Every structure is written in structure tokens, then in C-alpha cells.
Tab-separated table of C-alpha atoms in Angstrom:
chain	number	residue	atom	x	y	z
Z	114	MET	CA	-22.444	-38.855	-2.764
Z	115	THR	CA	-19.123	-40.350	-1.701
Z	116	PRO	CA	-18.040	-40.429	1.967
Z	117	LEU	CA	-15.572	-37.622	1.205
Z	118	ASP	CA	-18.300	-35.540	-0.463
Z	119	ALA	CA	-20.463	-36.010	2.628
Z	120	ARG	CA	-17.581	-34.998	4.886
Z	121	LEU	CA	-16.842	-31.908	2.801
Z	122	ALA	CA	-20.524	-30.930	2.935
Z	123	ALA	CA	-20.727	-31.441	6.694
Z	124	ARG	CA	-17.587	-29.379	7.354
Z	125	ALA	CA	-18.843	-26.649	5.012
Z	126	GLU	CA	-22.129	-26.496	6.883
Z	127	SER	CA	-20.318	-26.171	10.215
Z	128	VAL	CA	-18.127	-23.366	8.872
Z	129	THR	CA	-21.132	-21.552	7.391
Z	130	ARG	CA	-22.976	-21.713	10.710
Z	131	ARG	CA	-19.938	-20.298	12.500
Z	132	LEU	CA	-19.550	-17.508	9.946
Z	133	ASP	CA	-23.227	-16.676	10.359
Z	134	ALA	CA	-22.701	-16.316	14.120
Z	135	LEU	CA	-19.488	-14.311	13.735
Z	136	LEU	CA	-21.057	-11.848	11.281
Z	137	PRO	CA	-24.364	-10.830	12.880
Z	138	GLU	CA	-26.649	-8.520	10.949
Z	139	ALA	CA	-26.648	-4.844	11.917
Z	140	ALA	CA	-29.248	-2.086	11.607
Z	141	GLY	CA	-28.750	1.386	10.205
Z	142	PRO	CA	-26.344	2.632	7.518
Z	143	ARG	CA	-23.525	0.421	8.806
Z	144	GLY	CA	-25.700	-2.589	8.139
Z	145	ARG	CA	-25.077	-2.348	4.391
Z	146	VAL	CA	-21.426	-3.360	4.676
Z	147	ILE	CA	-22.333	-6.186	7.060
Z	148	GLU	CA	-24.941	-7.357	4.551
Z	149	ALA	CA	-22.299	-7.369	1.802
Z	150	MET	CA	-19.839	-9.254	4.023
Z	151	ARG	CA	-22.491	-11.852	4.792
Z	152	TYR	CA	-23.489	-12.078	1.136
Z	153	SER	CA	-19.951	-13.107	0.249
Z	154	ALA	CA	-19.124	-15.260	3.271
Z	155	LEU	CA	-22.396	-17.182	3.419
Z	156	SER	CA	-22.845	-17.806	-0.304
Z	157	GLY	CA	-21.460	-21.319	-0.304
Z	158	GLY	CA	-18.420	-22.467	-2.225
Z	159	LYS	CA	-16.245	-25.527	-1.695
Z	160	ARG	CA	-14.908	-24.340	1.687
Z	161	LEU	CA	-11.758	-26.300	0.834
Z	162	ARG	CA	-9.413	-24.142	2.890
Z	163	PRO	CA	-11.398	-24.380	6.149
Z	164	PHE	CA	-11.868	-28.099	5.454
Z	165	LEU	CA	-8.088	-28.492	5.347
Z	166	VAL	CA	-7.735	-26.610	8.641
Z	167	ILE	CA	-10.178	-28.935	10.388
Z	168	GLU	CA	-8.836	-32.143	8.851
Z	169	SER	CA	-5.195	-31.275	9.515
Z	170	ALA	CA	-6.124	-30.535	13.144
Z	171	GLN	CA	-7.855	-33.895	13.368
Z	172	LEU	CA	-4.586	-35.615	12.419
Z	173	PHE	CA	-3.495	-34.715	15.938
Z	174	GLY	CA	-6.729	-35.661	17.656
Z	175	LEU	CA	-8.276	-32.190	17.856
Z	176	SER	CA	-12.030	-31.798	17.450
Z	177	GLU	CA	-13.818	-29.834	14.755
Z	178	GLU	CA	-14.860	-27.310	17.394
Z	179	ALA	CA	-11.228	-26.716	18.371
Z	180	ALA	CA	-10.361	-25.747	14.793
Z	181	LEU	CA	-13.587	-24.018	13.785
Z	182	ASP	CA	-12.703	-20.403	14.529
Z	183	THR	CA	-9.378	-20.719	12.694
Z	184	ALA	CA	-11.229	-22.286	9.767
Z	185	ALA	CA	-13.811	-19.474	9.748
Z	186	ALA	CA	-11.138	-16.771	9.954
Z	187	LEU	CA	-9.329	-18.275	6.987
Z	188	GLU	CA	-12.550	-18.413	4.971
Z	189	MET	CA	-13.113	-14.714	5.738
Z	190	ILE	CA	-9.709	-13.966	4.228
Z	191	HIS	CA	-10.511	-16.082	1.176
Z	192	CYS	CA	-13.873	-14.353	0.674
Z	193	TYR	CA	-12.294	-10.914	1.028
Z	194	SER	CA	-9.798	-11.857	-1.676
Z	195	LEU	CA	-12.595	-12.955	-4.007
Z	196	ILE	CA	-14.521	-9.704	-3.497
Z	197	HIS	CA	-11.475	-7.606	-4.369
Z	198	ASP	CA	-10.362	-9.929	-7.190
Z	199	ASP	CA	-13.758	-9.504	-8.880
Z	200	LEU	CA	-13.649	-5.680	-8.813
Z	201	PRO	CA	-13.497	-3.727	-12.101
Z	202	ALA	CA	-9.976	-2.565	-11.194
Z	203	MET	CA	-8.812	-6.189	-11.122
Z	204	ASP	CA	-10.555	-9.061	-12.955
Z	205	ASP	CA	-13.863	-7.213	-13.513
Z	206	SER	CA	-16.004	-10.321	-12.988
Z	207	ASP	CA	-19.766	-10.197	-12.636
Z	208	LEU	CA	-20.381	-13.782	-11.474
Z	209	ARG	CA	-19.056	-15.686	-8.448
Z	210	ARG	CA	-20.347	-19.002	-7.079
Z	211	GLY	CA	-23.295	-18.706	-9.448
Z	212	HIS	CA	-24.389	-15.320	-8.058
Z	213	PRO	CA	-23.721	-11.678	-8.950
Z	214	THR	CA	-20.410	-10.530	-7.519
Z	215	VAL	CA	-20.468	-8.189	-4.531
Z	216	HIS	CA	-19.715	-5.033	-6.506
Z	217	VAL	CA	-22.546	-5.902	-8.921
Z	218	LYS	CA	-25.009	-6.777	-6.148
Z	219	PHE	CA	-24.116	-3.669	-4.122
Z	220	ASP	CA	-21.574	-1.206	-5.588
Z	221	ASP	CA	-17.807	-0.810	-5.894
Z	222	ALA	CA	-17.339	1.170	-2.695
Z	223	THR	CA	-19.392	-1.254	-0.616
Z	224	ALA	CA	-17.460	-4.176	-2.127
Z	225	ILE	CA	-14.124	-2.619	-1.175
Z	226	LEU	CA	-15.326	-2.008	2.365
Z	227	ALA	CA	-16.843	-5.498	2.633
Z	228	GLY	CA	-13.497	-7.006	1.657
Z	229	ASP	CA	-11.704	-4.782	4.139
Z	230	GLY	CA	-14.220	-5.758	6.807
Z	231	LEU	CA	-13.736	-9.491	6.273
Z	232	LEU	CA	-9.946	-9.121	6.213
Z	233	THR	CA	-9.810	-7.314	9.530
Z	234	GLU	CA	-12.549	-9.354	11.203
Z	235	ALA	CA	-10.571	-12.518	10.506
Z	236	PHE	CA	-7.832	-11.349	12.854
Z	237	THR	CA	-10.377	-10.389	15.493
Z	238	VAL	CA	-11.607	-13.978	15.377
Z	239	LEU	CA	-8.095	-15.434	15.625
Z	240	SER	CA	-7.256	-13.199	18.589
Z	241	GLY	CA	-10.183	-14.560	20.627
Z	242	ALA	CA	-9.883	-17.277	23.248
Z	243	ARG	CA	-12.205	-19.536	21.242
Z	244	ALA	CA	-9.493	-19.864	18.597
Z	245	HIS	CA	-7.099	-21.377	21.174
Z	246	ALA	CA	-6.661	-21.142	24.932
Z	247	ASP	CA	-2.927	-20.385	24.600
Z	248	ALA	CA	-2.202	-16.780	23.591
Z	249	ALA	CA	1.144	-17.819	22.073
Z	250	VAL	CA	-0.658	-20.205	19.719
Z	251	ARG	CA	-3.119	-17.470	18.763
Z	252	CYS	CA	-0.214	-15.136	17.980
Z	253	GLU	CA	1.398	-17.802	15.788
Z	254	LEU	CA	-1.857	-18.292	13.899
Z	255	ILE	CA	-2.245	-14.539	13.400
Z	256	ALA	CA	1.338	-14.155	12.162
Z	257	GLY	CA	1.049	-17.166	9.854
Z	258	LEU	CA	-2.193	-16.018	8.287
Z	259	ALA	CA	-0.909	-12.457	7.887
Z	260	ARG	CA	2.162	-13.713	6.020
Z	261	ALA	CA	0.103	-16.019	3.810
Z	262	ALA	CA	-2.415	-13.288	2.955
Z	263	GLY	CA	-0.035	-10.343	2.599
Z	264	ALA	CA	2.651	-9.080	0.250
Z	265	THR	CA	4.816	-12.174	0.778
Z	266	GLY	CA	1.848	-14.396	-0.107
Z	267	MET	CA	-1.537	-13.882	-1.728
Z	268	VAL	CA	-1.337	-10.091	-2.207
Z	269	GLY	CA	2.136	-10.411	-3.713
Z	270	GLY	CA	0.861	-13.060	-6.104
Z	271	GLN	CA	-2.078	-10.879	-7.112
Z	272	MET	CA	0.304	-8.003	-7.842
Z	273	ILE	CA	2.324	-10.249	-10.170
Z	274	ASP	CA	-0.944	-11.353	-11.781
Z	275	LEU	CA	-1.881	-7.736	-12.504
Z	276	SER	CA	1.567	-6.632	-13.693
Z	277	PRO	CA	2.471	-6.121	-17.374
Z	278	ALA	CA	5.071	-8.887	-16.996
Z	279	ARG	CA	2.277	-11.407	-16.359
Z	280	ASP	CA	1.759	-12.098	-20.065
Z	281	GLN	CA	5.400	-13.117	-20.569
Z	282	LEU	CA	5.859	-15.488	-17.616
Z	283	ASP	CA	7.448	-18.855	-18.298
Z	284	LEU	CA	6.530	-22.026	-16.410
Z	285	THR	CA	8.792	-21.123	-13.486
Z	286	GLY	CA	7.240	-17.674	-13.303
Z	287	ILE	CA	3.682	-19.012	-13.403
Z	288	THR	CA	4.541	-21.533	-10.696
Z	289	ASN	CA	5.969	-18.793	-8.468
Z	290	LEU	CA	2.909	-16.603	-9.079
Z	291	GLN	CA	0.471	-19.359	-8.133
Z	292	GLU	CA	2.496	-20.510	-5.129
Z	293	LEU	CA	1.877	-17.007	-3.773
Z	294	LYS	CA	-1.598	-16.138	-5.046
Z	295	THR	CA	-3.294	-19.508	-4.500
Z	296	GLY	CA	-0.823	-21.714	-2.682
Z	297	ALA	CA	0.101	-19.577	0.318
Z	298	LEU	CA	-3.369	-19.754	1.899
Z	299	ILE	CA	-3.625	-23.476	1.179
Z	300	VAL	CA	-0.268	-24.068	2.870
Z	301	PHE	CA	-1.451	-22.098	5.897
Z	302	SER	CA	-4.693	-24.093	5.897
Z	303	CYS	CA	-2.777	-27.317	6.518
Z	304	GLU	CA	-0.110	-25.902	8.793
Z	305	ALA	CA	-2.801	-24.285	10.949
Z	306	GLY	CA	-3.913	-27.697	12.195
Z	307	ALA	CA	-0.363	-28.437	13.329
Z	308	ILE	CA	-0.093	-25.014	14.980
Z	309	LEU	CA	-3.332	-25.592	16.877
Z	310	ALA	CA	-2.028	-28.979	18.022
Z	311	GLN	CA	1.428	-27.562	18.837
Z	312	ALA	CA	2.898	-30.327	16.695
Z	313	GLY	CA	6.593	-30.889	16.032
Z	314	ALA	CA	8.721	-29.474	13.231
Z	315	GLU	CA	8.792	-32.659	11.131
Z	316	GLN	CA	5.016	-32.976	11.125
Z	317	ARG	CA	4.551	-29.307	10.281
Z	318	GLN	CA	6.989	-29.573	7.384
Z	319	ALA	CA	5.202	-32.649	6.035
Z	320	LEU	CA	1.914	-30.748	5.996
Z	321	ARG	CA	3.521	-27.708	4.360
Z	322	ASP	CA	5.046	-29.925	1.665
Z	323	TYR	CA	1.718	-31.685	1.073
Z	324	ALA	CA	-0.133	-28.384	0.851
Z	325	GLY	CA	2.407	-26.817	-1.496
Z	326	LYS	CA	1.922	-29.625	-4.020
Z	327	LEU	CA	-1.847	-29.570	-3.469
Z	328	GLY	CA	-2.068	-25.822	-4.063
Z	329	LEU	CA	-0.279	-26.041	-7.402
Z	330	ALA	CA	-2.441	-28.974	-8.488
Z	331	PHE	CA	-5.534	-26.990	-7.490
Z	332	GLN	CA	-4.470	-24.072	-9.670
Z	333	ILE	CA	-3.625	-26.257	-12.656
Z	334	VAL	CA	-7.083	-27.815	-12.462
Z	335	ASP	CA	-8.504	-24.281	-12.224
Z	336	ASP	CA	-6.676	-23.416	-15.453
Z	337	LEU	CA	-8.045	-26.562	-17.107
Z	338	LEU	CA	-11.590	-25.772	-16.017
Z	339	ASP	CA	-11.217	-22.169	-17.181
Z	340	SER	CA	-10.156	-23.495	-20.570
Z	341	GLU	CA	-12.679	-26.322	-20.953
Z	342	SER	CA	-15.761	-25.585	-18.841
Z	343	THR	CA	-18.589	-23.024	-19.021
Z	344	PRO	CA	-19.723	-20.171	-16.760
Z	345	GLU	CA	-22.935	-22.082	-16.054
Z	346	ALA	CA	-21.017	-25.136	-14.840
Z	347	LEU	CA	-18.420	-23.198	-12.828
Z	348	GLY	CA	-20.601	-20.407	-11.476
Z	349	LYS	CA	-18.045	-17.797	-12.619
Z	350	PRO	CA	-16.716	-16.429	-15.928
Z	351	THR	CA	-14.416	-18.645	-18.005
Z	352	GLY	CA	-11.762	-17.916	-20.596
Z	353	GLN	CA	-10.762	-14.586	-19.080
Z	354	ASP	CA	-7.041	-15.372	-18.779
Z	355	GLU	CA	-6.842	-16.590	-22.364
Z	356	ALA	CA	-8.779	-13.546	-23.603
Z	357	ALA	CA	-6.394	-11.264	-21.720
Z	358	GLY	CA	-3.356	-13.053	-23.134
Z	359	LYS	CA	-2.156	-14.194	-19.711
Z	360	ALA	CA	0.317	-17.045	-19.442
Z	361	THR	CA	-1.207	-20.129	-17.778
Z	362	PHE	CA	-0.242	-23.716	-17.064
Z	363	VAL	CA	-2.484	-24.850	-19.923
Z	364	GLY	CA	-0.969	-22.296	-22.272
Z	365	GLN	CA	2.553	-23.430	-21.368
Z	366	LEU	CA	1.963	-27.182	-21.253
Z	367	GLY	CA	-1.170	-27.855	-23.264
Z	368	VAL	CA	-4.186	-29.660	-21.847
Z	369	ALA	CA	-2.545	-33.090	-21.689
Z	370	GLY	CA	0.683	-31.742	-20.218
Z	371	ALA	CA	-1.184	-29.741	-17.595
Z	372	ARG	CA	-3.197	-32.807	-16.587
Z	373	ASP	CA	-0.002	-34.850	-16.279
Z	374	MET	CA	1.623	-32.187	-14.122
Z	375	ALA	CA	-1.409	-31.989	-11.839
Z	376	SER	CA	-1.512	-35.781	-11.493
Z	377	GLY	CA	2.174	-35.894	-10.620
Z	378	LEU	CA	1.775	-33.186	-8.010
Z	379	VAL	CA	-1.101	-35.045	-6.367
Z	380	GLU	CA	0.985	-38.217	-6.187
Z	381	GLN	CA	3.833	-36.261	-4.588
Z	382	ALA	CA	1.439	-34.575	-2.174
Z	383	CYS	CA	0.128	-37.910	-0.951
Z	384	ARG	CA	3.653	-39.228	-0.395
Z	385	CYS	CA	4.333	-36.243	1.855
Z	386	LEU	CA	1.707	-37.659	4.237
Z	387	ASP	CA	3.446	-41.004	4.720
Z	388	ILE	CA	4.657	-40.120	8.223
Z	389	PHE	CA	1.027	-39.924	9.382
Z	390	GLY	CA	0.017	-43.353	8.090
Z	391	GLU	CA	-3.689	-44.134	7.847
Z	392	ARG	CA	-4.570	-41.061	9.892
Z	393	ALA	CA	-3.985	-38.980	6.765
Z	394	SER	CA	-6.382	-40.918	4.534
Z	395	ILE	CA	-8.855	-38.016	4.357
Z	396	LEU	CA	-6.123	-35.610	3.252
Z	397	SER	CA	-4.985	-38.114	0.610
Z	398	GLN	CA	-8.555	-38.437	-0.642
Z	399	THR	CA	-8.809	-34.649	-0.703
Z	400	ALA	CA	-5.828	-34.448	-3.047
Z	401	THR	CA	-7.586	-36.825	-5.446
Z	402	PHE	CA	-10.779	-34.766	-5.107
Z	403	VAL	CA	-8.861	-31.626	-6.100
Z	404	LEU	CA	-7.525	-33.392	-9.182
Z	405	GLU	CA	-10.919	-34.746	-10.268
Z	406	ARG	CA	-13.151	-31.787	-9.420
Z	407	THR	CA	-15.377	-30.341	-12.107
Z	408	ARG	CA	-15.997	-26.893	-10.594
């Protein structure tokens, strides 16, 4: 295990513990939706987005604890999006993170409610004093996450992904789709650290630029893995986009071209961090990790 792998694992464990505390089990009929929320939120995964929150906050000298509730709230949003994305009305997937998806484990209605529950609970977490002592900072976090998750971000991207026009997108169209569907939350992940630290405009922009390149590289690698890997290796179905005739980075560029584009984006992302010097070494290493990941 590399030092970065160990750091990723440690941050993931901290986020999982916080999610466990924020989503306590409940008795009675209501307990079923809580169980489904916990099933999704506590089932592992890379925890890349909360990792980026914590590491971007540490650029400015903030502790893990100071960023942990923001990181957990963001992971709730991500998990909600996965639950809904897997539903029969959307991607109709039966495997996520190596386990049955929430609608398979429970049922469609419970899955919808579990996603709704995680979405709304995320904003409860961000509104609490543990997220930040300054109410103005909490409001900025809430507004930023709402924009990234909503119709101008992830939800808008998902709508494009589900539209009939999806099959005919060119490279510009695919890039726009993924900047919304995947990239918007990753951009917020990095900017959140600067918001928590009340950092200046130049530093915030540098992190947004880094995260924008990183998010696109992440999605290109996802397309490559979907094309070349197996469900057993990834813990989720593969080949679904190709089977559905959807336009992808790999389909537009080929495997070699997609790899070259991802590599170029990672190089650009790392250059965006130059203003931070050595303090940004973990974020630079994370960009390389995203490029080289195998699941």
C-alpha cells in the first residue's frame, strides 16, 4: 500500500464513522428507510469526493475534524445519486460496490425514499454548527452543494444522459454532460475546503480549475474501465453505455485517444495547483491516482 493509498483509506474510515453517527438506526416502520440509507452510505467505495474536501481544507491548515461534516454531507449526496441512478427507471443496475443495489436489496419505493432521505439529510448536516461556526460559511456551503447537485449540475447532467439526444452527442456534448453529471460535485469537493477556510478568490479559482480537469479525467477513466474491465473487478455492471448505444469518450476517441486525453487533463490539473507549492502534493498525487485507478 502506497502512502496515498493509506491516506485514502484513513480518510474513508473517518468519513464512514461520521456517516454511521449521523445516520443512527431507528425502530419501527420508519426504520426500513434508515436501514436502506445506511446500506448505501456505509457500503464503502472510494470516498474520493469527501477525501478531496478534507485535503483541500488541509491546504489552508484546517484539521480533518473541521472538514468532516462537509465531507459526510457530500458523500450523502453522492450516495443518493447512486441509489437513484441504479433504479429501473434510469440505468437499471443490480450491482453497486460489489453488492446488490438498494432497489434490489429492498424495493423500488424504499430506494427512492432512501435517496430522498440522504439528499435532504445532507443539508441538515451542513446547516449544523459542527459544519462551521460561522453561519455565513454554512450558507455558502449549502448554496454551493445545492447548485452542484441540482439542475445546473448533477441532476441536469443526468437529464442529458437520459435524453434521446444522448446517443448523438459529439465530444463537446459529452464533455458538457460529464462536467455536469460527474464534474460538478468534484468541483464542489475541492472548493468546499476553500470555503471552510474562507480563502481568497485566486485560491478558490485554482481549486475549481484543478477539480474541473480532475472530474473530466475521472469520467474518461470510468469510460475506459467500463469498456475494458469486468463486473467482478469493478463491483458494478460494465458495458451498459456501449450496449445502449450511448456516446462516450472511448467511443469518440478510441481507447488510446481517451487515455491521452485523460493524461493531458491530469497534467493540466496538477499545474493548476502551482500557487500552493508543496502543500498541494497530496492533491497532485490524487490526480495521478485517478488516472491509474483500476476500479
